[in-house]
Short mmCIF file of C-alpha atoms and ligand atoms in Angstrom, two decimals:
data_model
loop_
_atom_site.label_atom_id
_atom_site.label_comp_id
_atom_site.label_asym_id
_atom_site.label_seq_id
_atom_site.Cartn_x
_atom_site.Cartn_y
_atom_site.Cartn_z
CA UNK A 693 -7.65 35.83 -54.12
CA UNK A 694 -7.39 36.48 -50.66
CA UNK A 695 -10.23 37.69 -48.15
CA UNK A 696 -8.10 40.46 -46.77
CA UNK A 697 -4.18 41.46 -47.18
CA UNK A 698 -3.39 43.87 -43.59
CA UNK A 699 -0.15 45.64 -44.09
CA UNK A 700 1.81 46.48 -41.57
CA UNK A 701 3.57 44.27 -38.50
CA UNK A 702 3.02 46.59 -35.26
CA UNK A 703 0.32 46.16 -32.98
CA UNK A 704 -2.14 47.42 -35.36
CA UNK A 705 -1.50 44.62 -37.90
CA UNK A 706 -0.65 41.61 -35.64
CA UNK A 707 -4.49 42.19 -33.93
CA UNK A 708 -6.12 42.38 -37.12
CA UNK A 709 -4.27 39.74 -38.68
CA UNK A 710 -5.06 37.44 -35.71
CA UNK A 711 -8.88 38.87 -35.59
CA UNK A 712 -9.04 38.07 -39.41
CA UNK A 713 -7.60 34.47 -39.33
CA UNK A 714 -10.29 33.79 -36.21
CA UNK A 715 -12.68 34.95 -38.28
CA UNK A 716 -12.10 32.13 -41.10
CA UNK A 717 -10.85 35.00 -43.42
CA UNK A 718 -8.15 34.04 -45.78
CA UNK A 719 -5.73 36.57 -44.54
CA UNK A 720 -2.12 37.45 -45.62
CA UNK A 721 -0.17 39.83 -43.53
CA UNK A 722 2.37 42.25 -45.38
CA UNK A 723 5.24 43.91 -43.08
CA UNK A 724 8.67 45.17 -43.99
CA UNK A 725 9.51 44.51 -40.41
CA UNK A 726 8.70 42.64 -37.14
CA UNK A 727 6.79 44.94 -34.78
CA UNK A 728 6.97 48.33 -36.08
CA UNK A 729 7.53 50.87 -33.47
CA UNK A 730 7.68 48.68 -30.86
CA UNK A 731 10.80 46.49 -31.86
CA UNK A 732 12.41 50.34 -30.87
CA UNK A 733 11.36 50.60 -27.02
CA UNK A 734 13.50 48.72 -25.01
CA UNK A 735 10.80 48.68 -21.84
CA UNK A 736 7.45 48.23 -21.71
CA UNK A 737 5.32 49.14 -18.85
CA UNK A 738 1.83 49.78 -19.60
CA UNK A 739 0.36 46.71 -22.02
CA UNK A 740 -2.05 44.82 -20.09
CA UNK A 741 -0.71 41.43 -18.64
CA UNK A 742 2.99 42.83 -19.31
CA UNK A 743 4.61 45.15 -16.67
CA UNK A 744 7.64 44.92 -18.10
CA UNK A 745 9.07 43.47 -21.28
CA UNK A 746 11.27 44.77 -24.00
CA UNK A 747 9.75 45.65 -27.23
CA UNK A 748 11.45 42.92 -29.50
CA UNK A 749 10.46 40.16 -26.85
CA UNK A 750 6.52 41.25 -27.20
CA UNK A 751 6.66 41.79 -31.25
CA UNK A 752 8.11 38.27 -31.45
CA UNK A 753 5.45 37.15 -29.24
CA UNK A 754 2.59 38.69 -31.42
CA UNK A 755 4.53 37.57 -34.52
CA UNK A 756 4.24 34.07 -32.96
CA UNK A 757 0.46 34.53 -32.66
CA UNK A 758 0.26 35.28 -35.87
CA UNK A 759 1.61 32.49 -37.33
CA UNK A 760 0.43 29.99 -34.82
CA UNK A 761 -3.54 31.03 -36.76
CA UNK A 762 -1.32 29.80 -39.95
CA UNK A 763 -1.56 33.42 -41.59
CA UNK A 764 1.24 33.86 -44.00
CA UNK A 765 3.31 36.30 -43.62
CA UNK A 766 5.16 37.84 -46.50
CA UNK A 767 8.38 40.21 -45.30
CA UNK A 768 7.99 42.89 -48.34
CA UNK A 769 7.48 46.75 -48.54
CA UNK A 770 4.34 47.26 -50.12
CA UNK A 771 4.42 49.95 -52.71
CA UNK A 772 1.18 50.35 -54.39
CA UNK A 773 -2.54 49.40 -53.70
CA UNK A 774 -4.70 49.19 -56.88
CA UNK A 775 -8.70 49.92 -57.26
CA UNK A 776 -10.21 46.73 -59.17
CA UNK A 777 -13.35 45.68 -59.89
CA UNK A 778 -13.41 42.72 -57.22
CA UNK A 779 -11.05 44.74 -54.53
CA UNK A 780 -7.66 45.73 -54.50
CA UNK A 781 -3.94 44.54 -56.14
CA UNK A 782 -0.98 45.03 -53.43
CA UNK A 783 2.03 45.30 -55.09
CA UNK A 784 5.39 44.91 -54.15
CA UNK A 785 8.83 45.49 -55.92
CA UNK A 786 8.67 41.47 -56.43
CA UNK A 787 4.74 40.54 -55.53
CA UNK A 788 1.75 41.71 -56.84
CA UNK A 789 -1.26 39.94 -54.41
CA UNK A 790 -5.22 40.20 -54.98
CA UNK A 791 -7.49 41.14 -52.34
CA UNK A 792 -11.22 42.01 -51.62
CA UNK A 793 -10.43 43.93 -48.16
CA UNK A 794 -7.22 45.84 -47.24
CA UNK A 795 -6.26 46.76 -43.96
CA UNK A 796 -3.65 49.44 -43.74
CA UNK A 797 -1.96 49.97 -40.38
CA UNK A 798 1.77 51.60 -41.77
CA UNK A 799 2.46 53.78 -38.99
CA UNK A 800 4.51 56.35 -39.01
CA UNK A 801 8.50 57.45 -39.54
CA UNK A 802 10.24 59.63 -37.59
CA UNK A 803 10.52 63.43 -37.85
CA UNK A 804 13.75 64.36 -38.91
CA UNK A 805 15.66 67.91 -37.20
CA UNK A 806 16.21 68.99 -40.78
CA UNK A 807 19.52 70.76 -39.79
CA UNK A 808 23.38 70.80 -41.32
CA UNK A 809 24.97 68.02 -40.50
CA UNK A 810 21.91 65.55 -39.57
CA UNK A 811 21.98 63.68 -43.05
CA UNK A 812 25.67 63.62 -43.27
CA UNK A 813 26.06 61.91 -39.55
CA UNK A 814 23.36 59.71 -40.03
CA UNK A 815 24.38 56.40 -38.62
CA UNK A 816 27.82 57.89 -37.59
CA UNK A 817 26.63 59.48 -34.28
CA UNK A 818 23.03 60.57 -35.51
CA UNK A 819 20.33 57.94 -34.53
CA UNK A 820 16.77 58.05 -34.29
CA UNK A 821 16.43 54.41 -32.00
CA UNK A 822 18.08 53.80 -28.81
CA UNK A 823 17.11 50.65 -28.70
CA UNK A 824 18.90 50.00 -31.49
CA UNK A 825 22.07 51.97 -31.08
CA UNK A 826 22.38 52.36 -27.27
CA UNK A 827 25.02 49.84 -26.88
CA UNK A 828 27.37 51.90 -29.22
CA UNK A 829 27.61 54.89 -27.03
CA UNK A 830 29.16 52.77 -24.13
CA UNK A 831 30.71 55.80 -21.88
CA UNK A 832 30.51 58.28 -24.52
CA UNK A 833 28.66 61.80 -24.45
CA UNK A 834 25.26 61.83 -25.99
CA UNK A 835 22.36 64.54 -26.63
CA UNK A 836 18.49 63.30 -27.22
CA UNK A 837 16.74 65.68 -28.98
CA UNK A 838 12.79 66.42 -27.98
CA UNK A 839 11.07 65.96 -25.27
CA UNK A 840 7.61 63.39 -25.17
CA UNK A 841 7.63 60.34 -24.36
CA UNK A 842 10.14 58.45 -26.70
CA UNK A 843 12.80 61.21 -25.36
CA UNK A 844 12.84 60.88 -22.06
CA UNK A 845 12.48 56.40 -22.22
CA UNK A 846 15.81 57.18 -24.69
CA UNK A 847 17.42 59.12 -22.18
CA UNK A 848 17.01 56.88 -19.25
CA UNK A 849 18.10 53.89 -21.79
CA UNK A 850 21.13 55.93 -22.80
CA UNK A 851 22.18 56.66 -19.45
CA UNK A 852 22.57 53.13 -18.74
CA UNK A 853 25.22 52.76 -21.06
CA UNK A 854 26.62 56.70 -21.27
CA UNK A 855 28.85 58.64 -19.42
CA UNK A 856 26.34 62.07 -19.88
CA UNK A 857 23.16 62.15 -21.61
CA UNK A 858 21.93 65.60 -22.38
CA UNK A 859 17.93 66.13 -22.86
CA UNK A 860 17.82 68.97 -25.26
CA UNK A 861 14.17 70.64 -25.63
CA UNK A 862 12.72 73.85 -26.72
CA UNK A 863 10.05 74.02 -24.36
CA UNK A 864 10.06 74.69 -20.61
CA UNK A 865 9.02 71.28 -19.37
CA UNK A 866 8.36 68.10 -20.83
CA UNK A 867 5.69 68.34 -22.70
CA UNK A 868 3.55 64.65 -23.58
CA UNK A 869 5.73 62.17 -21.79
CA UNK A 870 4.68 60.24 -19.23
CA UNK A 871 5.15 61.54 -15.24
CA UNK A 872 6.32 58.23 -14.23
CA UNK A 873 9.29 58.53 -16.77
CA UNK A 874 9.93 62.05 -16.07
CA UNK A 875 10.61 61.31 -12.44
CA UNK A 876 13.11 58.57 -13.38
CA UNK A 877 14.33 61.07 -15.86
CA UNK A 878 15.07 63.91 -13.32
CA UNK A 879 16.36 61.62 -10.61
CA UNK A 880 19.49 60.30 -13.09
CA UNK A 881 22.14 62.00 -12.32
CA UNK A 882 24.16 61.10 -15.26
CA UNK A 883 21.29 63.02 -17.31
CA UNK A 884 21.23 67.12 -17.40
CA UNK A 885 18.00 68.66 -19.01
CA UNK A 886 18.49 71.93 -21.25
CA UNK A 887 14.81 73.04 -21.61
CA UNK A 888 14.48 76.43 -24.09
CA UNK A 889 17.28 75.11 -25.97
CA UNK A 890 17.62 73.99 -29.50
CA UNK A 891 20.18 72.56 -32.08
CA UNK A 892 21.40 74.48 -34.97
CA UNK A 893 24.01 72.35 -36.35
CA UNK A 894 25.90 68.49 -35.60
CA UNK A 895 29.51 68.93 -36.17
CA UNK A 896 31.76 66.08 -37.09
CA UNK A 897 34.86 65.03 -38.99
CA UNK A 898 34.59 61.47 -39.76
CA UNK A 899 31.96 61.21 -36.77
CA UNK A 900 29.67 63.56 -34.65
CA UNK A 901 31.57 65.53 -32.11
CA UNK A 902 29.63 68.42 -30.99
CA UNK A 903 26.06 70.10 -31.47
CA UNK A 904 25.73 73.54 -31.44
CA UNK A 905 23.03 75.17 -29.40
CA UNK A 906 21.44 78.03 -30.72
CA UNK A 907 20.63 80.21 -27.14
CA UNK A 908 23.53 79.89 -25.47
CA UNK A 909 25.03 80.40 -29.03
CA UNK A 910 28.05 77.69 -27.97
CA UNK A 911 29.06 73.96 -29.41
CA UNK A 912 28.41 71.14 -26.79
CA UNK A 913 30.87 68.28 -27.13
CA UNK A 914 29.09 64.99 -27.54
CA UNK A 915 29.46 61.68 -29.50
CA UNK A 916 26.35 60.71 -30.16
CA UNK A 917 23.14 62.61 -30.62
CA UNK A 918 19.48 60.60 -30.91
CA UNK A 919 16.54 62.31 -32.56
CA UNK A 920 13.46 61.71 -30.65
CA UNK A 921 11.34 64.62 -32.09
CA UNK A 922 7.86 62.98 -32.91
CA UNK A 923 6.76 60.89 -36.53
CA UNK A 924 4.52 61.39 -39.47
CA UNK A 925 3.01 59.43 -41.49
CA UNK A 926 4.27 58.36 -44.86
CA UNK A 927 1.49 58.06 -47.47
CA UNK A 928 2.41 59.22 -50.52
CA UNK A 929 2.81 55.96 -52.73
CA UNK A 930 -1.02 55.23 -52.16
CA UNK A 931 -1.96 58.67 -53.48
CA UNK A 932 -3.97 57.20 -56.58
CA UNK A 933 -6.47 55.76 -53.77
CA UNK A 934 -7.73 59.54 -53.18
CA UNK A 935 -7.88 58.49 -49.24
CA UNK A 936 -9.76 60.98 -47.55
CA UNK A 937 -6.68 62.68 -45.05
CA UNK A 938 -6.93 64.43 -41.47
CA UNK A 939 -3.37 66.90 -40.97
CA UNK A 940 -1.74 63.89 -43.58
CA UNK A 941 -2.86 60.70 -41.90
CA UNK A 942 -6.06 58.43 -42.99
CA UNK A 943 -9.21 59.75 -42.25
CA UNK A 944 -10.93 56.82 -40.39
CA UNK A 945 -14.81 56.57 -38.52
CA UNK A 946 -15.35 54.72 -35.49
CA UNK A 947 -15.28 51.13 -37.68
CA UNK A 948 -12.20 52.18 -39.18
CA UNK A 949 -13.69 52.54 -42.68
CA UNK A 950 -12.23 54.89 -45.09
CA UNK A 951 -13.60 56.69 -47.97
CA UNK A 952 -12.08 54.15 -50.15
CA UNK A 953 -14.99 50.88 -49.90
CA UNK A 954 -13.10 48.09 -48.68
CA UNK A 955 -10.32 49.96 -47.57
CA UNK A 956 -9.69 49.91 -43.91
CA UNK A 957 -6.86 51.68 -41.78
CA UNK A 958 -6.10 51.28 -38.27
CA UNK A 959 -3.46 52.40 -35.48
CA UNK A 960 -0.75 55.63 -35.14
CA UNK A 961 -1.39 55.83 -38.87
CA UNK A 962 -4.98 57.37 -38.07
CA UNK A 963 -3.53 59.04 -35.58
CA UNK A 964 -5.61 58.46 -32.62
CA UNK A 965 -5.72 60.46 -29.73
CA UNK A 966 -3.21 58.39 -27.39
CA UNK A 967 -0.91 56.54 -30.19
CA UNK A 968 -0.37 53.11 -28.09
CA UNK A 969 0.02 49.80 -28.52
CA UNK A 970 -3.28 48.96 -27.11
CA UNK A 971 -5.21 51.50 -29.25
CA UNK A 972 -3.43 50.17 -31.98
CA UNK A 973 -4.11 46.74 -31.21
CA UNK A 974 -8.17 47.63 -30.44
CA UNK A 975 -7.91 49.47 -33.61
CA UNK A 976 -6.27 46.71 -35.54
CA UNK A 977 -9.01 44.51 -34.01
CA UNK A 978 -12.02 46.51 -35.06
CA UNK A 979 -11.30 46.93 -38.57
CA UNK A 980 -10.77 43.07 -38.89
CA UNK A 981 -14.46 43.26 -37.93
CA UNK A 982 -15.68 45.28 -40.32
CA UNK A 983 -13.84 43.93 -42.85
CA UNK A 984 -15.57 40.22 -42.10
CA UNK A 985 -18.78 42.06 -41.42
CA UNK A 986 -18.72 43.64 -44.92
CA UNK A 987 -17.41 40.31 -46.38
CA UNK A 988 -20.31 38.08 -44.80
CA UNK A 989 -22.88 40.57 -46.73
CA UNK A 990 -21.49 41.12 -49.93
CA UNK A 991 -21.46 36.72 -50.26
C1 FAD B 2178 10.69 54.36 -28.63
C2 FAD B 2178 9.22 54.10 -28.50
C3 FAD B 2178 8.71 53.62 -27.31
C4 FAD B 2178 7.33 53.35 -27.16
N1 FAD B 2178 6.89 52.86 -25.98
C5 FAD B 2178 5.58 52.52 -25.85
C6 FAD B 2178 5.10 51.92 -24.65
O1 FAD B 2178 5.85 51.72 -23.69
N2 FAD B 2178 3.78 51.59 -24.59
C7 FAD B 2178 2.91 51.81 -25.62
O2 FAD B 2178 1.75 51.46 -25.51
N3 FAD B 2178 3.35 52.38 -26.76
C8 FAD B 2178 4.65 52.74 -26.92
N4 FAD B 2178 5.09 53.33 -28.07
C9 FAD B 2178 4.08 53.64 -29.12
C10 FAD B 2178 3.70 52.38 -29.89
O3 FAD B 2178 4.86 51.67 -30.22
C11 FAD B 2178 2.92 52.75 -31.15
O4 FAD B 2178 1.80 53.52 -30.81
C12 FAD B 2178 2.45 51.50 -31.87
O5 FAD B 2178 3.54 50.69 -32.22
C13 FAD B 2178 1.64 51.82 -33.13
O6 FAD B 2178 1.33 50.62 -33.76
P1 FAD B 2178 0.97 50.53 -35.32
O7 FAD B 2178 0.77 49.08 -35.60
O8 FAD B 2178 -0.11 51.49 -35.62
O9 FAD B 2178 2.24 51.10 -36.08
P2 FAD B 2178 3.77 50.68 -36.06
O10 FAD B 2178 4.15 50.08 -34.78
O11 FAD B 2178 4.50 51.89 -36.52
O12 FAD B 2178 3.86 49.55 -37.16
C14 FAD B 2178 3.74 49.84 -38.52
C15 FAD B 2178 4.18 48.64 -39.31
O13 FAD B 2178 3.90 48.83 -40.68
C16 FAD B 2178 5.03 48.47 -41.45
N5 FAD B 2178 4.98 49.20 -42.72
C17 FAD B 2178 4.87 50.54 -42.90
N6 FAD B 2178 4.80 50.82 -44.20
C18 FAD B 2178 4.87 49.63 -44.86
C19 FAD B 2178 4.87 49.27 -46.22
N7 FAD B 2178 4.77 50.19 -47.18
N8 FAD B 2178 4.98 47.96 -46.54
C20 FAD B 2178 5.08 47.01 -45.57
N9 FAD B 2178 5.08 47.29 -44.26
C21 FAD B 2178 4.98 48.59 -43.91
C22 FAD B 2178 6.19 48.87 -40.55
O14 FAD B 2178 7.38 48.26 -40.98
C23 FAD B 2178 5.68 48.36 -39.22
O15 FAD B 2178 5.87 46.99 -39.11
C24 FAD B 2178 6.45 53.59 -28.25
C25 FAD B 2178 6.97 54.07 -29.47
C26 FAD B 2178 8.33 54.33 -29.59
C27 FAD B 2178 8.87 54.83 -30.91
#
């Protein structure tokens, strides 16, 4: 049985994972992945002590923390939590792993445009990570979708390795993303904004060739076209926990308790008001406390 089982291997999880272990918990961390969200951003800026560092290079780093508190880390996709009488089951499609405390810090996915052509390009010209699919688009044409702060870092990446990167957004200025990238962002010249504008369609044949933009009512030739349009979270397959839900993402108080005793969730997946990796860490962080807090009582 183990003291607590934190799902999730972003910022969120790594803190309270490393927050459990120093807190003599017996601790197993579940992630499908190594460092969520962040494994996508190919710079960051703005976590204390790193001014710059790519997003795989920290994740490996907190991975490496991890491990170095001897937590064990299981690389499954957790698809059930269980109510029992002592705590919880975790399942997975191969595990099934008993628990007093969870801590659930699953993040989110991204949004998708929901237009022709998206699911049938998908992965031949349609990408939602430029960090992971930059390097393919090597002098080619590309359009990034949305405009917040993942946009704007994609088209700067993009236009590193792109002949033309078009910023396509509906509204009339960027809207969440950060000044400092928005300057970098205007001053490219390889990069051409197209605020009030929308997709309708991606066209293809075998690949993407053109998007078609619903104002100007005429197709734009590109090869590539990344969809940076926000995330939800994804929730569903813990629906027999009855977790108490804000706009569809886990209702949390300052401790980050949920309604469910026992049952803790922390980072984007309570969606906080500045969804960070230092939020999620603190977050992470916290809810290893009250998990060892409520453990030290109830022995
Ligand atoms: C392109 C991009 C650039 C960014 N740049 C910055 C930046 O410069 N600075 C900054 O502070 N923030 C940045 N962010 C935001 C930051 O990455 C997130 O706020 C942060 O990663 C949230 O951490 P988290 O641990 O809550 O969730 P996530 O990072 O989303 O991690 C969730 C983890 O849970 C795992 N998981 C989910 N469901 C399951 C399941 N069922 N079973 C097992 N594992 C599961 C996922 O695989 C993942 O490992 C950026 C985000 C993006 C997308």
């Amino acid at each position: 049985m183990n003291d607590v089982v934190v799902v999730g291997g972003g910022p969120a999880g790594f803190t309270a994972a490393i927050y459990a272990a120093r807190y003599k918990l017996n601790t197993l961390l579940i992630t499908q992945d190594i460092g969520g969200q962040i494994a996508q951003s190919h710079k960051i800026c703005n976590y204390p002590g790193f001014s710059d560092i790519d997003g795989v290079s920290l994740s490996n780093k907190m991975l490496q923390h991890v491990k170095d508190l001897d937590v064990p880390v299981a690389f499954e996709t957790v698809n059930g939590v269980e109510k029992t009488e002592n705590g919880f089951i975790v399942k997975t499609a191969t595990n099934s792993y008993e628990t007093k405390k969870v801590i659930f810090t699953g993040g989110t996915e991204h949004r998708h445009l929901g237009i022709p052509g998206e699911k049938e390009f998908a992965g031949k010209g349609v990408s939602y990570c430029a960090t992971c699919d930059a390097a393919f688009f090597r002098d080619k044409k590309i359009a990034v979708i949305g405009g917040g702060d993942a946009a704007v870092k994609a088209a700067l990446l993009l236009a590193d390795f792109g002949e033309k990167v078009y910023v396509i957004y509906r509204k009339d200025h960027f809207f969440r993303a950060e000044p400092a990238w928005i300057e970098l962002v205007e001053q490219n010249d390889k990069i051409e904004i197209l605020f009030n504008e929308e997709i309708t369609e991606i066209k293809g044949e075998s690949i993407v060739t053109a998007v078609h933009l619903k104002n100007k009512d005429e197709d734009l030739a590109v090869d590539g076209v990344f969809v940076e349009i926000g995330v939800q979270p994804k929730l569903e397959f813990l629906d027999n926990l009855a977790l108490e839900k804000n706009e569809g993402y886990i209702k949390v108080d300052s401790h980050q308790v949920t309604n469910v005793p026992g049952f803790f969730g922390a980072g984007d997946i309570t969606n906080p008001v500045l969804k960070q990796i230092i939020t999620a860490a603190s977050q992470g962080a916290v809810a290893a406390y009250s998990a060892y807090n409520e453990l030290t009582k109830e022995r």
